[in-house]
Tab-separated table of C-alpha atoms in Angstrom:
chain	number	residue	atom	x	y	z
A	1	MET	CA	-15.197	24.175	27.015
A	2	THR	CA	-14.948	20.642	25.649
A	3	ASP	CA	-11.995	20.079	23.316
A	4	PRO	CA	-12.753	19.103	19.697
A	5	PRO	CA	-12.294	15.436	18.720
A	6	ARG	CA	-8.758	15.102	17.372
A	7	ILE	CA	-7.464	12.549	14.894
A	8	GLY	CA	-3.705	12.006	14.881
A	9	VAL	CA	-1.887	11.406	11.578
A	10	ALA	CA	1.612	9.919	11.879
A	11	LEU	CA	3.391	10.357	8.568
A	12	PRO	CA	6.924	10.454	7.144
A	13	ARG	CA	8.024	13.972	6.248
A	14	SER	CA	11.678	12.991	6.420
A	15	GLY	CA	13.778	9.860	5.906
A	16	ARG	CA	13.541	7.112	3.308
A	17	LEU	CA	9.730	6.814	3.464
A	18	ALA	CA	9.190	10.538	2.884
A	19	PRO	CA	7.549	10.054	-0.561
A	20	LEU	CA	4.752	8.141	1.193
A	21	GLY	CA	4.130	11.191	3.331
A	22	ASP	CA	3.159	13.416	0.409
A	23	PRO	CA	-0.242	11.852	-0.373
A	24	LEU	CA	-1.149	11.520	3.314
A	25	ALA	CA	-0.181	15.146	3.999
A	26	TYR	CA	-2.259	16.222	1.005
A	27	ALA	CA	-5.277	14.213	2.175
A	28	THR	CA	-4.938	15.658	5.683
A	29	GLU	CA	-5.027	19.226	4.388
A	30	HIS	CA	-8.080	18.386	2.302
A	31	PHE	CA	-9.902	16.968	5.320
A	32	ARG	CA	-9.019	20.008	7.395
A	33	GLY	CA	-10.802	22.112	4.784
A	34	LEU	CA	-13.990	20.038	4.930
A	35	ALA	CA	-14.942	21.325	8.396
A	36	LEU	CA	-16.259	17.943	9.536
A	37	THR	CA	-17.985	17.655	12.902
A	38	ALA	CA	-18.644	14.914	15.443
A	39	HIS	CA	-21.380	15.295	18.046
A	40	GLY	CA	-21.625	18.990	17.203
A	41	ARG	CA	-17.901	19.631	17.638
A	42	PRO	CA	-15.384	20.292	14.824
A	43	ILE	CA	-12.987	17.434	14.073
A	44	GLU	CA	-9.321	18.426	14.092
A	45	PHE	CA	-6.510	16.595	12.300
A	46	ARG	CA	-3.078	16.794	13.945
A	47	THR	CA	0.104	15.531	12.265
A	48	ALA	CA	3.518	14.351	13.484
A	49	ASP	CA	6.575	13.318	11.469
A	50	HIS	CA	7.696	9.791	12.356
A	51	GLU	CA	10.971	10.371	10.451
A	52	SER	CA	10.818	6.909	8.797
A	53	THR	CA	12.371	5.320	11.898
A	54	VAL	CA	11.211	3.165	14.789
A	55	ASP	CA	12.365	5.694	17.387
A	56	GLY	CA	10.761	8.495	15.396
A	57	ALA	CA	7.516	6.513	15.345
A	58	ARG	CA	7.441	6.357	19.135
A	59	ARG	CA	8.143	10.076	19.406
A	60	ALA	CA	5.430	10.900	16.869
A	61	VAL	CA	2.775	8.976	18.786
A	62	ARG	CA	3.816	10.626	22.055
A	63	ARG	CA	3.456	14.048	20.395
A	64	LEU	CA	0.023	13.184	19.028
A	65	ALA	CA	-1.144	11.839	22.379
A	66	ALA	CA	0.087	14.975	24.128
A	67	ASP	CA	-1.759	17.014	21.511
A	68	GLY	CA	-5.042	15.378	22.480
A	69	ALA	CA	-5.439	12.864	19.642
A	70	ARG	CA	-8.094	10.225	20.357
A	71	LEU	CA	-7.185	8.040	17.360
A	72	VAL	CA	-3.858	7.559	15.563
A	73	THR	CA	-3.675	6.811	11.835
A	74	ALA	CA	-0.752	5.828	9.604
A	75	LEU	CA	0.126	4.523	6.152
A	76	GLY	CA	2.767	1.915	5.306
A	77	GLY	CA	6.260	1.060	6.559
A	78	THR	CA	7.226	-2.550	7.273
A	79	THR	CA	9.162	-1.738	10.443
A	80	VAL	CA	7.774	1.709	11.271
A	81	LEU	CA	4.082	0.795	11.233
A	82	PRO	CA	4.387	-1.887	13.969
A	83	ALA	CA	6.295	0.625	16.091
A	84	LEU	CA	3.518	3.182	15.627
A	85	ALA	CA	0.883	0.588	16.492
A	86	ALA	CA	2.729	-0.490	19.621
A	87	ALA	CA	3.230	3.097	20.777
A	88	ALA	CA	-0.445	3.921	20.238
A	89	THR	CA	-1.484	0.832	22.172
A	90	GLU	CA	0.844	1.764	25.036
A	91	ALA	CA	-0.719	5.233	25.073
A	92	GLY	CA	-4.199	3.687	25.247
A	93	LEU	CA	-5.208	5.058	21.830
A	94	PRO	CA	-6.970	3.252	18.981
A	95	PHE	CA	-4.766	2.759	15.914
A	96	LEU	CA	-5.867	2.570	12.272
A	97	SER	CA	-3.525	1.921	9.350
A	98	THR	CA	-3.202	0.808	5.748
A	99	ALA	CA	-0.731	-0.034	2.934
A	100	LEU	CA	0.908	-3.096	4.516
A	101	PRO	CA	-0.316	-6.621	3.625
A	102	TRP	CA	-2.723	-7.594	6.356
A	103	GLN	CA	-0.904	-10.809	7.307
A	104	VAL	CA	2.296	-8.804	7.896
A	105	HIS	CA	0.320	-6.304	9.964
A	106	ARG	CA	-1.191	-9.027	12.139
A	107	ALA	CA	2.192	-10.675	12.665
A	108	GLY	CA	3.879	-7.474	13.827
A	109	CYS	CA	1.218	-5.245	15.401
A	110	PRO	CA	-0.694	-5.485	18.693
A	111	ALA	CA	-3.922	-7.461	18.493
A	112	GLY	CA	-6.203	-4.522	19.259
A	113	THR	CA	-5.229	-2.385	16.253
A	114	PHE	CA	-7.271	-1.875	13.076
A	115	HIS	CA	-6.065	-2.125	9.505
A	116	PHE	CA	-7.229	-2.296	5.903
A	117	CYS	CA	-5.217	-3.641	3.001
A	118	TRP	CA	-4.789	-6.523	0.601
A	119	GLY	CA	-3.092	-9.773	1.628
A	120	LEU	CA	0.054	-11.538	0.465
A	121	ASP	CA	-2.231	-14.177	-1.019
A	122	ASP	CA	-3.985	-11.421	-2.979
A	123	ILE	CA	-0.623	-10.296	-4.357
A	124	ALA	CA	0.117	-13.877	-5.398
A	125	ARG	CA	-3.266	-14.255	-7.114
A	126	THR	CA	-2.769	-10.983	-8.966
A	127	PHE	CA	0.708	-12.024	-10.038
A	128	THR	CA	-0.512	-15.423	-11.211
A	129	ASP	CA	-3.131	-13.587	-13.285
A	130	LEU	CA	-0.275	-11.651	-14.869
A	131	TRP	CA	1.960	-14.715	-15.307
A	132	SER	CA	-0.882	-16.548	-17.049
A	133	ARG	CA	-0.791	-13.924	-19.783
A	134	VAL	CA	2.699	-15.127	-20.730
A	135	PRO	CA	2.327	-18.296	-22.865
A	136	GLY	CA	4.169	-21.429	-21.793
A	137	ALA	CA	5.208	-22.739	-18.419
A	138	ASP	CA	8.400	-20.801	-17.687
A	139	PRO	CA	9.434	-21.083	-14.022
A	140	VAL	CA	9.267	-17.958	-11.883
A	141	GLY	CA	12.436	-16.727	-10.215
A	142	LEU	CA	11.995	-15.183	-6.766
A	143	LEU	CA	14.059	-12.050	-6.241
A	144	TRP	CA	13.422	-11.540	-2.530
A	145	ASN	CA	15.645	-9.932	0.083
A	146	ASN	CA	16.764	-11.501	3.355
A	147	GLY	CA	14.814	-8.937	5.394
A	148	PRO	CA	11.208	-8.692	6.606
A	149	GLN	CA	9.730	-8.615	3.090
A	150	GLY	CA	11.519	-11.763	1.962
A	151	ALA	CA	10.740	-13.563	5.206
A	152	ALA	CA	7.018	-12.824	4.929
A	153	LEU	CA	6.850	-13.920	1.287
A	154	ARG	CA	8.712	-17.169	2.029
A	155	ASP	CA	6.564	-18.023	5.055
A	156	PRO	CA	4.017	-20.627	3.868
A	157	ALA	CA	1.592	-19.505	6.567
A	158	MET	CA	1.512	-15.950	5.202
A	159	GLY	CA	-0.205	-16.859	1.959
A	160	PHE	CA	2.028	-15.992	-1.004
A	161	LEU	CA	3.820	-19.311	-1.525
A	162	PRO	CA	0.778	-21.629	-1.435
A	163	VAL	CA	-0.890	-19.625	-4.216
A	164	ALA	CA	2.227	-19.084	-6.333
A	165	ARG	CA	3.279	-22.748	-6.206
A	166	GLN	CA	0.009	-23.786	-7.807
A	167	ALA	CA	0.631	-21.545	-10.800
A	168	ARG	CA	4.271	-22.027	-11.855
A	169	PRO	CA	7.465	-23.788	-10.759
A	170	LEU	CA	9.481	-21.475	-8.494
A	171	VAL	CA	13.232	-20.852	-8.367
A	172	ASP	CA	14.418	-19.301	-5.085
A	173	PRO	CA	18.162	-18.512	-4.915
A	174	GLY	CA	17.851	-17.294	-1.321
A	175	GLY	CA	17.673	-13.797	0.064
A	176	TYR	CA	20.005	-10.938	-0.809
A	177	PRO	CA	21.088	-8.136	1.543
A	178	GLU	CA	19.403	-4.796	0.963
A	179	PRO	CA	20.609	-2.583	-0.624
A	180	ALA	CA	22.068	-5.068	-3.087
A	181	ALA	CA	25.602	-4.577	-4.397
A	182	GLU	CA	24.966	-7.065	-7.225
A	183	HIS	CA	22.690	-9.953	-8.211
A	184	THR	CA	25.170	-12.437	-9.685
A	185	ALA	CA	23.966	-15.404	-7.627
A	186	ALA	CA	20.293	-14.790	-8.422
A	187	ILE	CA	20.955	-14.357	-12.130
A	188	ALA	CA	22.952	-17.599	-12.203
A	189	ALA	CA	20.200	-19.485	-10.357
A	190	PHE	CA	17.492	-18.147	-12.657
A	191	HIS	CA	19.540	-19.064	-15.724
A	192	ALA	CA	20.115	-22.611	-14.421
A	193	GLY	CA	16.445	-23.010	-13.539
A	194	GLY	CA	15.138	-21.619	-16.822
A	195	ALA	CA	13.272	-18.777	-15.115
A	196	ARG	CA	12.224	-16.140	-17.601
A	197	ILE	CA	9.630	-14.600	-15.313
A	198	VAL	CA	10.852	-12.918	-12.119
A	199	SER	CA	8.760	-11.935	-9.099
A	200	SER	CA	10.169	-9.487	-6.614
A	201	ALA	CA	9.519	-7.167	-3.688
A	202	ALA	CA	12.653	-5.118	-4.275
A	203	THR	CA	13.243	-1.403	-3.967
A	204	THR	CA	13.250	0.417	-7.281
A	205	ALA	CA	17.024	0.838	-7.101
A	206	ASP	CA	17.680	-2.860	-6.482
A	207	LEU	CA	15.229	-3.979	-9.142
A	208	ALA	CA	16.700	-1.577	-11.684
A	209	GLY	CA	20.163	-2.965	-10.937
A	210	PHE	CA	18.949	-6.521	-11.370
A	211	SER	CA	17.023	-5.788	-14.553
A	212	ALA	CA	19.946	-3.972	-16.151
A	213	ALA	CA	22.300	-6.886	-15.351
A	214	ALA	CA	19.938	-9.706	-16.333
A	215	GLY	CA	19.779	-9.130	-20.073
A	216	GLN	CA	21.189	-12.555	-20.925
A	217	LEU	CA	18.220	-14.237	-19.242
A	218	GLY	CA	15.820	-13.097	-21.938
A	219	LEU	CA	13.232	-12.168	-19.317
A	220	ARG	CA	9.630	-12.146	-20.492
A	221	LEU	CA	8.051	-10.506	-17.454
A	222	ILE	CA	8.964	-8.980	-14.093
A	223	THR	CA	6.299	-8.627	-11.403
A	224	CYS	CA	7.073	-6.565	-8.329
A	225	SER	CA	5.101	-5.364	-5.318
A	226	ARG	CA	6.298	-3.040	-2.525
A	227	TRP	CA	7.919	0.100	-3.964
A	228	LEU	CA	6.890	-0.706	-7.537
A	229	ALA	CA	3.286	-0.349	-6.419
A	230	TYR	CA	4.195	3.354	-6.058
A	231	PRO	CA	5.840	5.501	-8.767
A	232	PHE	CA	9.079	6.262	-6.942
A	233	GLY	CA	12.197	6.195	-9.102
A	234	LEU	CA	10.428	4.637	-12.070
A	235	GLU	CA	12.150	6.915	-14.552
A	236	HIS	CA	14.920	4.317	-14.805
A	237	PRO	CA	14.673	2.714	-18.281
A	238	ALA	CA	15.353	-0.755	-16.852
A	239	LEU	CA	11.972	-0.606	-15.088
A	240	ASP	CA	9.933	-0.134	-18.242
A	241	ARG	CA	7.181	-2.773	-18.551
A	242	VAL	CA	7.516	-4.007	-14.955
A	243	ALA	CA	4.107	-5.260	-13.765
A	244	THR	CA	2.740	-4.669	-10.284
A	245	VAL	CA	-0.355	-4.682	-8.081
A	246	VAL	CA	-2.844	-1.810	-8.184
A	247	ALA	CA	-5.092	-1.106	-5.198
A	248	TRP	CA	-6.250	2.318	-6.372
A	249	SER	CA	-6.115	4.427	-9.492
A	250	PRO	CA	-8.046	7.307	-11.076
A	251	ARG	CA	-9.846	4.671	-13.152
A	252	HIS	CA	-11.457	3.107	-10.081
A	253	ARG	CA	-15.174	3.874	-10.020
A	254	CYS	CA	-15.230	4.873	-6.333
A	255	VAL	CA	-16.269	8.063	-4.558
A	256	SER	CA	-15.480	9.629	-1.213
A	257	SER	CA	-17.955	9.124	1.618
A	258	VAL	CA	-17.305	12.633	2.938
A	259	ASP	CA	-17.636	14.881	-0.125
A	260	GLY	CA	-18.606	12.689	-3.089
A	261	ARG	CA	-15.325	13.319	-4.905
A	262	SER	CA	-14.479	10.602	-7.430
A	263	ALA	CA	-11.140	8.849	-7.773
A	264	ALA	CA	-10.537	10.656	-11.059
A	265	GLU	CA	-11.340	14.010	-9.462
A	266	LEU	CA	-8.976	13.344	-6.554
A	267	ALA	CA	-6.119	12.478	-8.928
A	268	ALA	CA	-6.774	15.591	-11.031
A	269	ALA	CA	-6.885	17.795	-7.928
A	270	TYR	CA	-3.596	16.352	-6.669
A	271	ARG	CA	-1.890	17.157	-9.984
A	272	ARG	CA	-3.403	20.651	-10.062
A	273	ASP	CA	-2.456	21.465	-6.462
A	274	THR	CA	1.006	19.875	-6.313
A	275	GLY	CA	2.188	19.772	-9.924
A	276	ARG	CA	2.891	16.049	-9.492
A	277	SER	CA	1.217	12.953	-10.868
A	278	TRP	CA	-1.178	10.918	-8.750
A	279	LEU	CA	0.253	8.220	-6.519
A	280	PRO	CA	-1.464	4.889	-5.758
A	281	PRO	CA	-1.212	5.644	-1.988
A	282	LEU	CA	-3.255	8.819	-2.540
A	283	GLY	CA	-6.549	6.933	-2.598
A	284	LEU	CA	-5.527	4.836	0.405
A	285	ALA	CA	-4.589	7.958	2.378
A	286	HIS	CA	-7.930	9.563	1.575
A	287	ALA	CA	-9.824	6.395	2.546
A	288	LEU	CA	-7.815	6.140	5.780
A	289	LEU	CA	-9.048	9.548	6.903
A	290	GLU	CA	-12.591	8.799	5.706
A	291	VAL	CA	-12.690	5.814	8.045
A	292	ALA	CA	-11.102	7.744	10.918
A	293	ALA	CA	-13.630	10.549	10.581
A	294	HIS	CA	-16.485	8.038	10.346
A	295	ALA	CA	-15.301	6.349	13.546
A	296	VAL	CA	-15.217	9.496	15.677
A	297	ARG	CA	-18.519	10.696	14.182
A	298	THR	CA	-20.339	7.440	14.925
A	299	ALA	CA	-18.683	6.615	18.264
A	300	ALA	CA	-20.982	6.931	21.268
A	301	ASP	CA	-18.311	9.159	22.809
A	302	PRO	CA	-15.477	10.360	20.511
A	303	ASP	CA	-13.347	11.118	23.584
A	304	ASP	CA	-13.522	7.520	24.819
A	305	PRO	CA	-10.939	5.195	23.181
A	306	ALA	CA	-13.130	2.161	23.850
A	307	ALA	CA	-16.062	3.816	22.059
A	308	VAL	CA	-13.887	4.697	19.061
A	309	ARG	CA	-12.622	1.111	18.888
A	310	GLU	CA	-16.193	-0.153	19.022
A	311	ALA	CA	-17.143	2.197	16.177
A	312	LEU	CA	-14.221	0.946	14.070
A	313	SER	CA	-15.172	-2.685	14.697
A	314	ARG	CA	-18.647	-2.144	13.208
A	315	THR	CA	-17.559	0.088	10.315
A	316	ASP	CA	-18.788	-0.895	6.853
A	317	ILE	CA	-18.270	2.081	4.559
A	318	HIS	CA	-17.910	2.881	0.852
A	319	THR	CA	-14.800	5.036	0.386
A	320	ILE	CA	-12.832	6.490	-2.481
A	321	ALA	CA	-10.743	3.273	-2.367
A	322	GLY	CA	-13.809	0.999	-2.376
A	323	ARG	CA	-15.880	-0.728	0.258
A	324	LEU	CA	-14.149	-1.290	3.602
A	325	ASP	CA	-15.949	-3.710	5.907
A	326	TRP	CA	-14.576	-4.589	9.340
A	327	THR	CA	-17.583	-6.766	10.141
A	328	ARG	CA	-16.592	-9.659	7.871
A	329	GLY	CA	-12.832	-10.107	8.010
A	330	PRO	CA	-10.758	-11.740	6.540
A	331	ALA	CA	-9.551	-11.594	10.156
A	332	PRO	CA	-10.581	-9.673	13.275
A	333	ARG	CA	-10.066	-5.905	12.950
A	334	ILE	CA	-9.056	-6.290	9.285
A	335	ALA	CA	-10.867	-4.980	6.199
A	336	ALA	CA	-9.772	-6.277	2.809
A	337	LEU	CA	-9.022	-4.416	-0.425
A	338	PRO	CA	-8.981	-6.227	-3.785
A	339	LEU	CA	-6.086	-5.878	-6.213
A	340	ALA	CA	-5.885	-5.352	-9.946
A	341	GLY	CA	-2.774	-5.986	-12.029
A	342	GLY	CA	-0.972	-3.097	-13.688
A	343	GLN	CA	2.093	-2.471	-15.814
A	344	TRP	CA	4.370	0.531	-16.009
A	345	ARG	CA	4.984	1.941	-19.480
A	346	HIS	CA	7.493	4.648	-20.234
A	347	GLY	CA	6.118	7.393	-22.472
A	348	ALA	CA	6.911	10.936	-23.508
A	349	GLY	CA	5.317	12.267	-20.326
A	350	GLY	CA	7.074	9.823	-18.003
A	351	PRO	CA	5.986	6.477	-16.510
A	352	GLU	CA	2.308	5.579	-16.847
A	353	LEU	CA	0.513	2.798	-14.996
A	354	ARG	CA	-1.860	0.787	-17.179
A	355	ILE	CA	-4.480	-1.552	-15.716
A	356	VAL	CA	-4.005	-4.880	-17.523
A	357	ALA	CA	-5.781	-7.423	-15.262
A	358	ALA	CA	-8.906	-6.655	-13.256
A	359	ASP	CA	-10.900	-9.877	-13.034
A	360	ARG	CA	-11.009	-9.601	-9.222
A	361	VAL	CA	-11.942	-5.893	-9.020
A	362	ALA	CA	-15.419	-4.869	-10.095
A	363	ALA	CA	-14.653	-1.152	-9.686
A	364	VAL	CA	-12.079	-0.829	-12.470
A	365	THR	CA	-11.805	-1.715	-16.163
A	366	PRO	CA	-8.459	-2.504	-17.858
A	367	ASP	CA	-7.074	0.139	-20.172
A	368	GLY	CA	-4.276	-1.906	-21.720
A	369	ASP	CA	-2.889	-5.354	-22.430
A	370	LEU	CA	0.160	-6.901	-20.804
A	371	VAL	CA	3.299	-6.390	-22.890
A	372	GLU	CA	6.248	-8.729	-22.440
A	373	ALA	CA	9.542	-7.310	-21.202
A	374	LEU	CA	11.852	-5.572	-23.608
A	375	ARG	CA	14.425	-7.907	-25.142
A	376	ARG	CA	17.901	-6.688	-24.252
């Protein structure tokens, strides 16, 4: 008997990236319940914990390959995702991922892997949209670490700096080690440079520490990507009114290609089934598995890695996260997602993400205006 087509899902169920594993695990269980088929055979979804580490990533891919996976999927992780991609390539398996800016993916992952996400230049354009809502010409202070995130943002070839420099003067005090013990040097540099807007890619803990210590700067706005794009640790009062990028929300007018479920319905189901609020990666996780299922269903032979890669390369599909088109770039084997601008607001029910800038995203309408940072 021929084995069913199997899609491997490498996800963090342990370690520092574990919160990212929750939406992907939820999406996987949902897809298992859909009873999808490819070429008359049921599609199976197999999972493996990559433990949030590079070595764990290699072990996870080996487990999935041994389990008969014909395609490996993953979501996020600046250092873990390249390790997953490399291990899948070594095993001769197609690899599909999301939730890492596409320039960073291309710089760190093997050339034959597939990815969908926004770019660092898209983050910069979204942030400049947000900065433009603050009157005046205050310089922007760059609170970037000395690790992979800071290096990518500082690299002029990656796309963030060329866009940001056109919008505001920039003050870069240099990278800080992560986790940060303190931010004295950055605060002093921002004060000397007159920066009352700060842009960051910090962890929630590091950004909360900076924000709590930077009261004398009279900050008007903080924009932050990376962890602030996800609601992890946002209960800290110092993170109220931080603005960020939004790739997916329940307000996005998008539906699933597999069952017609809307973004709002997915978010409501997640809350009902888990007791937790929706997460921005939830829509990306769902779209990731939509594309994976589409690839094995449309491949000439779902058991042939070359056929699955060919199917991915010609995929142009409307998903719950929006249209994903690998036939038009912005680079080979990359599909782009647009970004809206959002802002976290603390309310009686906890942090809420409001859409405040959506000029570049036709699928969503703002539900709030940007509010300047609290004066401390």
